Amino acid sequence: MAKFLALYMGNGQPPVQPSPDDIQRGMAAWTKWMADHASIVTDTGGPLGKTKKASKAGISDGSNHVAGYVVVEAASHEAAAKLFENHPHFAIFPGDSVEIMPVMPIPGS
């Protein structure tokens, strides 16, 4: 099985604070999703904080829409993407989407 990095994406807007009921319902759904997929989750990942950018120009504050990540194994890219249909990240919480990409082998290794 191949590995896939799934990025939980925001929308660049200030975060909307869900109600306590939505937080409880969302965390229960997220916990269930993680438990249901425990056999194929290779890195549970987690939420991400503020961005620092390192470049030839030095280090600066940066920004992007990545809110968190998880690494899963699946038979194909399509199968990996299907794992995230109606995911709590955007079905309950105010997240925008989940972007899924294959983790490629390092060239020459």
PDB file of N, CA and C in Angstrom:
ATOM      1  N   MET A   1       0.841  -1.181   0.000  1.00  0.00           N
ATOM      2  CA  MET A   1       0.000   0.000   0.000  1.00  0.00           C
ATOM      3  C   MET A   1       0.885   1.242   0.000  1.00  0.00           C
ATOM      4  N   ALA A   2       0.430   2.257  -0.670  1.00  0.00           N
ATOM      5  CA  ALA A   2       1.162   3.518  -0.759  1.00  0.00           C
ATOM      6  C   ALA A   2       0.749   4.449   0.382  1.00  0.00           C
ATOM      7  N   LYS A   3       1.652   5.385   0.701  1.00  0.00           N
ATOM      8  CA  LYS A   3       1.363   6.381   1.731  1.00  0.00           C
ATOM      9  C   LYS A   3       0.867   7.666   1.082  1.00  0.00           C
ATOM     10  N   PHE A   4      -0.068   8.327   1.788  1.00  0.00           N
ATOM     11  CA  PHE A   4      -0.642   9.574   1.311  1.00  0.00           C
ATOM     12  C   PHE A   4      -0.688  10.576   2.454  1.00  0.00           C
ATOM     13  N   LEU A   5      -0.270  11.800   2.144  1.00  0.00           N
ATOM     14  CA  LEU A   5      -0.343  12.900   3.087  1.00  0.00           C
ATOM     15  C   LEU A   5      -1.664  13.615   2.847  1.00  0.00           C
ATOM     16  N   ALA A   6      -2.459  13.751   3.903  1.00  0.00           N
ATOM     17  CA  ALA A   6      -3.717  14.484   3.812  1.00  0.00           C
ATOM     18  C   ALA A   6      -3.568  15.774   4.611  1.00  0.00           C
ATOM     19  N   LEU A   7      -3.799  16.891   3.952  1.00  0.00           N
ATOM     20  CA  LEU A   7      -3.708  18.198   4.589  1.00  0.00           C
ATOM     21  C   LEU A   7      -5.114  18.733   4.839  1.00  0.00           C
ATOM     22  N   TYR A   8      -5.400  19.017   6.097  1.00  0.00           N
ATOM     23  CA  TYR A   8      -6.673  19.633   6.455  1.00  0.00           C
ATOM     24  C   TYR A   8      -6.537  21.124   6.170  1.00  0.00           C
ATOM     25  N   MET A   9      -7.376  21.645   5.290  1.00  0.00           N
ATOM     26  CA  MET A   9      -7.244  23.011   4.815  1.00  0.00           C
ATOM     27  C   MET A   9      -8.305  23.929   5.419  1.00  0.00           C
ATOM     28  N   GLY A  10      -7.861  25.139   5.758  1.00  0.00           N
ATOM     29  CA  GLY A  10      -8.782  26.204   6.134  1.00  0.00           C
ATOM     30  C   GLY A  10      -9.096  27.009   4.890  1.00  0.00           C
ATOM     31  N   ASN A  11      -9.725  28.149   5.080  1.00  0.00           N
ATOM     32  CA  ASN A  11     -10.074  28.961   3.916  1.00  0.00           C
ATOM     33  C   ASN A  11      -9.418  30.342   3.937  1.00  0.00           C
ATOM     34  N   GLY A  12      -8.506  30.567   4.868  1.00  0.00           N
ATOM     35  CA  GLY A  12      -7.818  31.844   4.933  1.00  0.00           C
ATOM     36  C   GLY A  12      -8.580  32.913   5.701  1.00  0.00           C
ATOM     37  N   GLN A  13      -9.791  32.605   6.098  1.00  0.00           N
ATOM     38  CA  GLN A  13     -10.588  33.539   6.881  1.00  0.00           C
ATOM     39  C   GLN A  13     -10.302  33.328   8.366  1.00  0.00           C
ATOM     40  N   PRO A  14     -10.570  34.338   9.190  1.00  0.00           N
ATOM     41  CA  PRO A  14     -10.409  34.117  10.634  1.00  0.00           C
ATOM     42  C   PRO A  14     -11.266  32.927  11.060  1.00  0.00           C
ATOM     43  N   PRO A  15     -10.727  32.076  11.937  1.00  0.00           N
ATOM     44  CA  PRO A  15     -11.478  30.888  12.327  1.00  0.00           C
ATOM     45  C   PRO A  15     -12.805  31.243  12.998  1.00  0.00           C
ATOM     46  N   VAL A  16     -13.833  30.504  12.635  1.00  0.00           N
ATOM     47  CA  VAL A  16     -15.143  30.636  13.271  1.00  0.00           C
ATOM     48  C   VAL A  16     -15.135  29.702  14.474  1.00  0.00           C
ATOM     49  N   GLN A  17     -15.509  30.197  15.629  1.00  0.00           N
ATOM     50  CA  GLN A  17     -15.525  29.372  16.833  1.00  0.00           C
ATOM     51  C   GLN A  17     -16.821  28.573  16.862  1.00  0.00           C
ATOM     52  N   PRO A  18     -16.727  27.248  16.727  1.00  0.00           N
ATOM     53  CA  PRO A  18     -17.940  26.430  16.795  1.00  0.00           C
ATOM     54  C   PRO A  18     -18.552  26.502  18.194  1.00  0.00           C
ATOM     55  N   SER A  19     -19.827  26.200  18.271  1.00  0.00           N
ATOM     56  CA  SER A  19     -20.508  26.159  19.561  1.00  0.00           C
ATOM     57  C   SER A  19     -19.948  24.986  20.373  1.00  0.00           C
ATOM     58  N   PRO A  20     -20.106  25.007  21.696  1.00  0.00           N
ATOM     59  CA  PRO A  20     -19.651  23.862  22.506  1.00  0.00           C
ATOM     60  C   PRO A  20     -20.269  22.544  22.047  1.00  0.00           C
ATOM     61  N   ASP A  21     -21.542  22.568  21.636  1.00  0.00           N
ATOM     62  CA  ASP A  21     -22.185  21.345  21.153  1.00  0.00           C
ATOM     63  C   ASP A  21     -21.535  20.853  19.859  1.00  0.00           C
ATOM     64  N   ASP A  22     -21.225  21.794  18.943  1.00  0.00           N
ATOM     65  CA  ASP A  22     -20.570  21.415  17.688  1.00  0.00           C
ATOM     66  C   ASP A  22     -19.161  20.890  17.946  1.00  0.00           C
ATOM     67  N   ILE A  23     -18.453  21.483  18.913  1.00  0.00           N
ATOM     68  CA  ILE A  23     -17.116  20.992  19.259  1.00  0.00           C
ATOM     69  C   ILE A  23     -17.206  19.565  19.772  1.00  0.00           C
ATOM     70  N   GLN A  24     -18.144  19.314  20.686  1.00  0.00           N
ATOM     71  CA  GLN A  24     -18.296  17.964  21.242  1.00  0.00           C
ATOM     72  C   GLN A  24     -18.683  16.968  20.149  1.00  0.00           C
ATOM     73  N   ARG A  25     -19.651  17.353  19.316  1.00  0.00           N
ATOM     74  CA  ARG A  25     -20.097  16.471  18.231  1.00  0.00           C
ATOM     75  C   ARG A  25     -18.970  16.247  17.220  1.00  0.00           C
ATOM     76  N   GLY A  26     -18.241  17.319  16.892  1.00  0.00           N
ATOM     77  CA  GLY A  26     -17.145  17.211  15.937  1.00  0.00           C
ATOM     78  C   GLY A  26     -16.003  16.359  16.441  1.00  0.00           C
ATOM     79  N   MET A  27     -15.628  16.535  17.708  1.00  0.00           N
ATOM     80  CA  MET A  27     -14.527  15.740  18.263  1.00  0.00           C
ATOM     81  C   MET A  27     -14.926  14.272  18.379  1.00  0.00           C
ATOM     82  N   ALA A  28     -16.194  13.995  18.703  1.00  0.00           N
ATOM     83  CA  ALA A  28     -16.659  12.604  18.744  1.00  0.00           C
ATOM     84  C   ALA A  28     -16.580  11.980  17.349  1.00  0.00           C
ATOM     85  N   ALA A  29     -16.982  12.745  16.331  1.00  0.00           N
ATOM     86  CA  ALA A  29     -16.924  12.232  14.951  1.00  0.00           C
ATOM     87  C   ALA A  29     -15.481  12.052  14.502  1.00  0.00           C
ATOM     88  N   TRP A  30     -14.599  12.989  14.876  1.00  0.00           N
ATOM     89  CA  TRP A  30     -13.191  12.902  14.496  1.00  0.00           C
ATOM     90  C   TRP A  30     -12.551  11.683  15.164  1.00  0.00           C
ATOM     91  N   THR A  31     -12.823  11.506  16.447  1.00  0.00           N
ATOM     92  CA  THR A  31     -12.286  10.353  17.181  1.00  0.00           C
ATOM     93  C   THR A  31     -12.770   9.053  16.555  1.00  0.00           C
ATOM     94  N   LYS A  32     -14.049   9.010  16.169  1.00  0.00           N
ATOM     95  CA  LYS A  32     -14.586   7.809  15.515  1.00  0.00           C
ATOM     96  C   LYS A  32     -13.894   7.578  14.177  1.00  0.00           C
ATOM     97  N   TRP A  33     -13.689   8.656  13.381  1.00  0.00           N
ATOM     98  CA  TRP A  33     -13.019   8.503  12.091  1.00  0.00           C
ATOM     99  C   TRP A  33     -11.623   7.921  12.295  1.00  0.00           C
ATOM    100  N   MET A  34     -10.887   8.461  13.259  1.00  0.00           N
ATOM    101  CA  MET A  34      -9.529   7.973  13.534  1.00  0.00           C
ATOM    102  C   MET A  34      -9.559   6.510  13.986  1.00  0.00           C
ATOM    103  N   ALA A  35     -10.510   6.148  14.841  1.00  0.00           N
ATOM    104  CA  ALA A  35     -10.619   4.758  15.303  1.00  0.00           C
ATOM    105  C   ALA A  35     -11.006   3.828  14.158  1.00  0.00           C
ATOM    106  N   ASP A  36     -11.948   4.259  13.326  1.00  0.00           N
ATOM    107  CA  ASP A  36     -12.389   3.441  12.182  1.00  0.00           C
ATOM    108  C   ASP A  36     -11.266   3.211  11.179  1.00  0.00           C
ATOM    109  N   HIS A  37     -10.304   4.124  11.112  1.00  0.00           N
ATOM    110  CA  HIS A  37      -9.221   4.035  10.133  1.00  0.00           C
ATOM    111  C   HIS A  37      -7.857   3.772  10.773  1.00  0.00           C
ATOM    112  N   ALA A  38      -7.847   3.356  12.025  1.00  0.00           N
ATOM    113  CA  ALA A  38      -6.592   3.177  12.766  1.00  0.00           C
ATOM    114  C   ALA A  38      -5.620   2.242  12.056  1.00  0.00           C
ATOM    115  N   SER A  39      -6.130   1.249  11.353  1.00  0.00           N
ATOM    116  CA  SER A  39      -5.232   0.279  10.712  1.00  0.00           C
ATOM    117  C   SER A  39      -4.482   0.866   9.520  1.00  0.00           C
ATOM    118  N   ILE A  40      -4.944   1.989   8.983  1.00  0.00           N
ATOM    119  CA  ILE A  40      -4.279   2.573   7.816  1.00  0.00           C
ATOM    120  C   ILE A  40      -3.678   3.952   8.095  1.00  0.00           C
ATOM    121  N   VAL A  41      -3.860   4.460   9.309  1.00  0.00           N
ATOM    122  CA  VAL A  41      -3.245   5.738   9.690  1.00  0.00           C
ATOM    123  C   VAL A  41      -1.820   5.445  10.148  1.00  0.00           C
ATOM    124  N   THR A  42      -0.829   5.964   9.419  1.00  0.00           N
ATOM    125  CA  THR A  42       0.567   5.693   9.785  1.00  0.00           C
ATOM    126  C   THR A  42       1.188   6.819  10.596  1.00  0.00           C
ATOM    127  N   ASP A  43       0.571   7.999  10.548  1.00  0.00           N
ATOM    128  CA  ASP A  43       1.006   9.137  11.365  1.00  0.00           C
ATOM    129  C   ASP A  43      -0.260   9.915  11.687  1.00  0.00           C
ATOM    130  N   THR A  44      -0.627   9.980  12.971  1.00  0.00           N
ATOM    131  CA  THR A  44      -1.884  10.629  13.359  1.00  0.00           C
ATOM    132  C   THR A  44      -1.858  12.127  13.138  1.00  0.00           C
ATOM    133  N   GLY A  45      -0.678  12.688  12.901  1.00  0.00           N
ATOM    134  CA  GLY A  45      -0.595  14.112  12.603  1.00  0.00           C
ATOM    135  C   GLY A  45      -1.160  14.950  13.724  1.00  0.00           C
ATOM    136  N   GLY A  46      -1.853  16.023  13.358  1.00  0.00           N
ATOM    137  CA  GLY A  46      -2.462  16.900  14.329  1.00  0.00           C
ATOM    138  C   GLY A  46      -2.640  18.291  13.779  1.00  0.00           C
ATOM    139  N   PRO A  47      -3.171  19.177  14.612  1.00  0.00           N
ATOM    140  CA  PRO A  47      -3.344  20.562  14.178  1.00  0.00           C
ATOM    141  C   PRO A  47      -2.003  21.260  14.059  1.00  0.00           C
ATOM    142  N   LEU A  48      -1.952  22.293  13.223  1.00  0.00           N
ATOM    143  CA  LEU A  48      -0.719  23.043  12.997  1.00  0.00           C
ATOM    144  C   LEU A  48      -0.895  24.491  13.433  1.00  0.00           C
ATOM    145  N   GLY A  49       0.206  25.092  13.863  1.00  0.00           N
ATOM    146  CA  GLY A  49       0.190  26.475  14.317  1.00  0.00           C
ATOM    147  C   GLY A  49       0.710  27.432  13.265  1.00  0.00           C
ATOM    148  N   LYS A  50       1.169  28.577  13.722  1.00  0.00           N
ATOM    149  CA  LYS A  50       1.641  29.649  12.836  1.00  0.00           C
ATOM    150  C   LYS A  50       2.849  29.194  12.020  1.00  0.00           C
ATOM    151  N   THR A  51       3.002  29.779  10.850  1.00  0.00           N
ATOM    152  CA  THR A  51       4.033  29.395   9.890  1.00  0.00           C
ATOM    153  C   THR A  51       5.245  30.324   9.960  1.00  0.00           C
ATOM    154  N   LYS A  52       6.420  29.736   9.910  1.00  0.00           N
ATOM    155  CA  LYS A  52       7.671  30.455   9.657  1.00  0.00           C
ATOM    156  C   LYS A  52       8.159  29.990   8.288  1.00  0.00           C
ATOM    157  N   LYS A  53       8.685  30.901   7.525  1.00  0.00           N
ATOM    158  CA  LYS A  53       9.169  30.590   6.174  1.00  0.00           C
ATOM    159  C   LYS A  53      10.676  30.788   6.142  1.00  0.00           C
ATOM    160  N   ALA A  54      11.410  29.762   5.713  1.00  0.00           N
ATOM    161  CA  ALA A  54      12.861  29.852   5.526  1.00  0.00           C
ATOM    162  C   ALA A  54      13.130  29.860   4.023  1.00  0.00           C
ATOM    163  N   SER A  55      13.895  30.825   3.567  1.00  0.00           N
ATOM    164  CA  SER A  55      14.233  30.934   2.143  1.00  0.00           C
ATOM    165  C   SER A  55      15.632  31.527   2.014  1.00  0.00           C
ATOM    166  N   LYS A  56      16.075  31.727   0.776  1.00  0.00           N
ATOM    167  CA  LYS A  56      17.374  32.352   0.541  1.00  0.00           C
ATOM    168  C   LYS A  56      17.434  33.740   1.167  1.00  0.00           C
ATOM    169  N   ALA A  57      16.284  34.380   1.294  1.00  0.00           N
ATOM    170  CA  ALA A  57      16.218  35.726   1.868  1.00  0.00           C
ATOM    171  C   ALA A  57      16.267  35.710   3.395  1.00  0.00           C
ATOM    172  N   GLY A  58      16.179  34.528   4.002  1.00  0.00           N
ATOM    173  CA  GLY A  58      16.200  34.436   5.457  1.00  0.00           C
ATOM    174  C   GLY A  58      14.923  33.831   5.998  1.00  0.00           C
ATOM    175  N   ILE A  59      14.621  34.146   7.232  1.00  0.00           N
ATOM    176  CA  ILE A  59      13.446  33.604   7.911  1.00  0.00           C
ATOM    177  C   ILE A  59      12.444  34.729   8.127  1.00  0.00           C
ATOM    178  N   SER A  60      11.187  34.414   7.824  1.00  0.00           N
ATOM    179  CA  SER A  60      10.123  35.398   7.991  1.00  0.00           C
ATOM    180  C   SER A  60       8.845  34.691   8.414  1.00  0.00           C
ATOM    181  N   ASP A  61       7.869  35.474   8.847  1.00  0.00           N
ATOM    182  CA  ASP A  61       6.558  34.907   9.106  1.00  0.00           C
ATOM    183  C   ASP A  61       5.943  34.563   7.759  1.00  0.00           C
ATOM    184  N   GLY A  62       5.170  33.511   7.733  1.00  0.00           N
ATOM    185  CA  GLY A  62       4.514  33.097   6.503  1.00  0.00           C
ATOM    186  C   GLY A  62       3.060  32.787   6.792  1.00  0.00           C
ATOM    187  N   SER A  63       2.342  32.447   5.757  1.00  0.00           N
ATOM    188  CA  SER A  63       0.954  32.034   5.942  1.00  0.00           C
ATOM    189  C   SER A  63       0.576  31.048   4.849  1.00  0.00           C
ATOM    190  N   ASN A  64      -0.329  30.191   5.171  1.00  0.00           N
ATOM    191  CA  ASN A  64      -0.919  29.258   4.223  1.00  0.00           C
ATOM    192  C   ASN A  64      -2.258  28.814   4.809  1.00  0.00           C
ATOM    193  N   HIS A  65      -2.927  27.932   4.146  1.00  0.00           N
ATOM    194  CA  HIS A  65      -4.253  27.510   4.588  1.00  0.00           C
ATOM    195  C   HIS A  65      -4.237  26.140   5.243  1.00  0.00           C
ATOM    196  N   VAL A  66      -3.054  25.595   5.509  1.00  0.00           N
ATOM    197  CA  VAL A  66      -2.954  24.268   6.104  1.00  0.00           C
ATOM    198  C   VAL A  66      -3.262  24.364   7.597  1.00  0.00           C
ATOM    199  N   ALA A  67      -4.247  23.594   8.042  1.00  0.00           N
ATOM    200  CA  ALA A  67      -4.673  23.618   9.444  1.00  0.00           C
ATOM    201  C   ALA A  67      -4.188  22.393  10.214  1.00  0.00           C
ATOM    202  N   GLY A  68      -3.876  21.291   9.512  1.00  0.00           N
ATOM    203  CA  GLY A  68      -3.430  20.061  10.164  1.00  0.00           C
ATOM    204  C   GLY A  68      -3.100  19.021   9.122  1.00  0.00           C
ATOM    205  N   TYR A  69      -2.703  17.839   9.584  1.00  0.00           N
ATOM    206  CA  TYR A  69      -2.345  16.778   8.642  1.00  0.00           C
ATOM    207  C   TYR A  69      -2.514  15.405   9.278  1.00  0.00           C
ATOM    208  N   VAL A  70      -2.544  14.393   8.426  1.00  0.00           N
ATOM    209  CA  VAL A  70      -2.532  12.992   8.812  1.00  0.00           C
ATOM    210  C   VAL A  70      -1.900  12.238   7.645  1.00  0.00           C
ATOM    211  N   VAL A  71      -1.257  11.112   7.915  1.00  0.00           N
ATOM    212  CA  VAL A  71      -0.700  10.262   6.862  1.00  0.00           C
ATOM    213  C   VAL A  71      -1.432   8.926   6.914  1.00  0.00           C
ATOM    214  N   VAL A  72      -1.927   8.482   5.748  1.00  0.00           N
ATOM    215  CA  VAL A  72      -2.660   7.224   5.657  1.00  0.00           C
ATOM    216  C   VAL A  72      -2.043   6.338   4.587  1.00  0.00           C
ATOM    217  N   GLU A  73      -2.361   5.076   4.642  1.00  0.00           N
ATOM    218  CA  GLU A  73      -2.001   4.129   3.586  1.00  0.00           C
ATOM    219  C   GLU A  73      -3.269   3.737   2.842  1.00  0.00           C
ATOM    220  N   ALA A  74      -3.150   3.607   1.521  1.00  0.00           N
ATOM    221  CA  ALA A  74      -4.283   3.192   0.699  1.00  0.00           C
ATOM    222  C   ALA A  74      -3.760   2.528  -0.565  1.00  0.00           C
ATOM    223  N   ALA A  75      -4.636   1.796  -1.222  1.00  0.00           N
ATOM    224  CA  ALA A  75      -4.260   1.081  -2.435  1.00  0.00           C
ATOM    225  C   ALA A  75      -4.036   2.019  -3.615  1.00  0.00           C
ATOM    226  N   SER A  76      -4.690   3.182  -3.609  1.00  0.00           N
ATOM    227  CA  SER A  76      -4.548   4.123  -4.717  1.00  0.00           C
ATOM    228  C   SER A  76      -4.843   5.538  -4.224  1.00  0.00           C
ATOM    229  N   HIS A  77      -4.499   6.509  -5.068  1.00  0.00           N
ATOM    230  CA  HIS A  77      -4.770   7.909  -4.760  1.00  0.00           C
ATOM    231  C   HIS A  77      -6.282   8.113  -4.596  1.00  0.00           C
ATOM    232  N   GLU A  78      -7.052   7.533  -5.499  1.00  0.00           N
ATOM    233  CA  GLU A  78      -8.519   7.630  -5.442  1.00  0.00           C
ATOM    234  C   GLU A  78      -9.054   7.025  -4.146  1.00  0.00           C
ATOM    235  N   ALA A  79      -8.529   5.856  -3.771  1.00  0.00           N
ATOM    236  CA  ALA A  79      -8.974   5.213  -2.525  1.00  0.00           C
ATOM    237  C   ALA A  79      -8.630   6.076  -1.315  1.00  0.00           C
ATOM    238  N   ALA A  80      -7.475   6.701  -1.339  1.00  0.00           N
ATOM    239  CA  ALA A  80      -7.082   7.584  -0.238  1.00  0.00           C
ATOM    240  C   ALA A  80      -8.027   8.773  -0.163  1.00  0.00           C
ATOM    241  N   ALA A  81      -8.354   9.368  -1.297  1.00  0.00           N
ATOM    242  CA  ALA A  81      -9.260  10.521  -1.302  1.00  0.00           C
ATOM    243  C   ALA A  81     -10.645  10.138  -0.788  1.00  0.00           C
ATOM    244  N   LYS A  82     -11.117   8.960  -1.152  1.00  0.00           N
ATOM    245  CA  LYS A  82     -12.445   8.514  -0.707  1.00  0.00           C
ATOM    246  C   LYS A  82     -12.528   8.384   0.810  1.00  0.00           C
ATOM    247  N   LEU A  83     -11.398   8.141   1.470  1.00  0.00           N
ATOM    248  CA  LEU A  83     -11.398   8.044   2.929  1.00  0.00           C
ATOM    249  C   LEU A  83     -11.888   9.334   3.579  1.00  0.00           C
ATOM    250  N   PHE A  84     -11.746  10.445   2.882  1.00  0.00           N
ATOM    251  CA  PHE A  84     -12.040  11.751   3.463  1.00  0.00           C
ATOM    252  C   PHE A  84     -13.373  12.339   3.002  1.00  0.00           C
ATOM    253  N   GLU A  85     -14.162  11.556   2.263  1.00  0.00           N
ATOM    254  CA  GLU A  85     -15.489  12.041   1.886  1.00  0.00           C
ATOM    255  C   GLU A  85     -16.301  12.306   3.146  1.00  0.00           C
ATOM    256  N   ASN A  86     -16.897  13.482   3.227  1.00  0.00           N
ATOM    257  CA  ASN A  86     -17.746  13.878   4.367  1.00  0.00           C
ATOM    258  C   ASN A  86     -16.999  13.817   5.701  1.00  0.00           C
ATOM    259  N   HIS A  87     -15.703  14.088   5.677  1.00  0.00           N
ATOM    260  CA  HIS A  87     -14.872  14.069   6.892  1.00  0.00           C
ATOM    261  C   HIS A  87     -15.339  15.158   7.865  1.00  0.00           C
ATOM    262  N   PRO A  88     -15.261  14.908   9.185  1.00  0.00           N
ATOM    263  CA  PRO A  88     -15.681  15.917  10.164  1.00  0.00           C
ATOM    264  C   PRO A  88     -14.974  17.261  10.017  1.00  0.00           C
ATOM    265  N   HIS A  89     -13.772  17.277   9.427  1.00  0.00           N
ATOM    266  CA  HIS A  89     -13.037  18.539   9.269  1.00  0.00           C
ATOM    267  C   HIS A  89     -13.880  19.592   8.562  1.00  0.00           C
ATOM    268  N   PHE A  90     -14.640  19.181   7.543  1.00  0.00           N
ATOM    269  CA  PHE A  90     -15.470  20.150   6.828  1.00  0.00           C
ATOM    270  C   PHE A  90     -16.962  19.851   6.938  1.00  0.00           C
ATOM    271  N   ALA A  91     -17.325  18.659   7.383  1.00  0.00           N
ATOM    272  CA  ALA A  91     -18.739  18.322   7.523  1.00  0.00           C
ATOM    273  C   ALA A  91     -19.330  18.885   8.814  1.00  0.00           C
ATOM    274  N   ILE A  92     -18.511  19.032   9.852  1.00  0.00           N
ATOM    275  CA  ILE A  92     -18.980  19.550  11.141  1.00  0.00           C
ATOM    276  C   ILE A  92     -18.241  20.823  11.497  1.00  0.00           C
ATOM    277  N   PHE A  93     -16.923  20.772  11.419  1.00  0.00           N
ATOM    278  CA  PHE A  93     -16.112  21.943  11.744  1.00  0.00           C
ATOM    279  C   PHE A  93     -16.093  22.900  10.551  1.00  0.00           C
ATOM    280  N   PRO A  94     -15.606  24.130  10.745  1.00  0.00           N
ATOM    281  CA  PRO A  94     -15.608  25.084   9.634  1.00  0.00           C
ATOM    282  C   PRO A  94     -14.411  24.944   8.695  1.00  0.00           C
ATOM    283  N   GLY A  95     -13.785  23.769   8.624  1.00  0.00           N
ATOM    284  CA  GLY A  95     -12.685  23.569   7.693  1.00  0.00           C
ATOM    285  C   GLY A  95     -13.182  23.606   6.260  1.00  0.00           C
ATOM    286  N   ASP A  96     -12.288  23.913   5.328  1.00  0.00           N
ATOM    287  CA  ASP A  96     -12.656  24.082   3.928  1.00  0.00           C
ATOM    288  C   ASP A  96     -12.627  22.778   3.142  1.00  0.00           C
ATOM    289  N   SER A  97     -11.559  21.985   3.317  1.00  0.00           N
ATOM    290  CA  SER A  97     -11.383  20.781   2.507  1.00  0.00           C
ATOM    291  C   SER A  97     -10.245  19.953   3.089  1.00  0.00           C
ATOM    292  N   VAL A  98     -10.033  18.776   2.485  1.00  0.00           N
ATOM    293  CA  VAL A  98      -8.866  17.941   2.787  1.00  0.00           C
ATOM    294  C   VAL A  98      -8.185  17.677   1.457  1.00  0.00           C
ATOM    295  N   GLU A  99      -6.895  18.006   1.364  1.00  0.00           N
ATOM    296  CA  GLU A  99      -6.123  17.761   0.136  1.00  0.00           C
ATOM    297  C   GLU A  99      -5.241  16.546   0.370  1.00  0.00           C
ATOM    298  N   ILE A 100      -5.298  15.591  -0.554  1.00  0.00           N
ATOM    299  CA  ILE A 100      -4.609  14.313  -0.401  1.00  0.00           C
ATOM    300  C   ILE A 100      -3.598  14.166  -1.530  1.00  0.00           C
ATOM    301  N   MET A 101      -2.340  13.845  -1.150  1.00  0.00           N
ATOM    302  CA  MET A 101      -1.313  13.678  -2.162  1.00  0.00           C
ATOM    303  C   MET A 101      -0.425  12.475  -1.808  1.00  0.00           C
ATOM    304  N   PRO A 102       0.082  11.777  -2.811  1.00  0.00           N
ATOM    305  CA  PRO A 102       0.960  10.637  -2.536  1.00  0.00           C
ATOM    306  C   PRO A 102       2.300  11.099  -1.968  1.00  0.00           C
ATOM    307  N   VAL A 103       2.829  10.306  -1.061  1.00  0.00           N
ATOM    308  CA  VAL A 103       4.193  10.514  -0.559  1.00  0.00           C
ATOM    309  C   VAL A 103       5.094   9.721  -1.501  1.00  0.00           C
ATOM    310  N   MET A 104       5.897  10.422  -2.259  1.00  0.00           N
ATOM    311  CA  MET A 104       6.732   9.808  -3.296  1.00  0.00           C
ATOM    312  C   MET A 104       8.054   9.319  -2.704  1.00  0.00           C
ATOM    313  N   PRO A 105       8.643   8.291  -3.306  1.00  0.00           N
ATOM    314  CA  PRO A 105       9.950   7.850  -2.845  1.00  0.00           C
ATOM    315  C   PRO A 105      11.017   8.908  -3.144  1.00  0.00           C
ATOM    316  N   ILE A 106      12.021   8.948  -2.323  1.00  0.00           N
ATOM    317  CA  ILE A 106      13.134   9.871  -2.536  1.00  0.00           C
ATOM    318  C   ILE A 106      13.938   9.365  -3.742  1.00  0.00           C
ATOM    319  N   PRO A 107      14.171  10.227  -4.747  1.00  0.00           N
ATOM    320  CA  PRO A 107      14.918   9.783  -5.933  1.00  0.00           C
ATOM    321  C   PRO A 107      16.298   9.243  -5.547  1.00  0.00           C
ATOM    322  N   GLY A 108      16.663   8.136  -6.159  1.00  0.00           N
ATOM    323  CA  GLY A 108      17.969   7.541  -5.939  1.00  0.00           C
ATOM    324  C   GLY A 108      18.078   6.661  -4.705  1.00  0.00           C
ATOM    325  N   SER A 109      16.954   6.512  -3.988  1.00  0.00           N
ATOM    326  CA  SER A 109      17.049   5.667  -2.776  1.00  0.00           C
ATOM    327  C   SER A 109      16.490   4.292  -3.006  1.00  0.00           C
TER     328      SER A 109
END
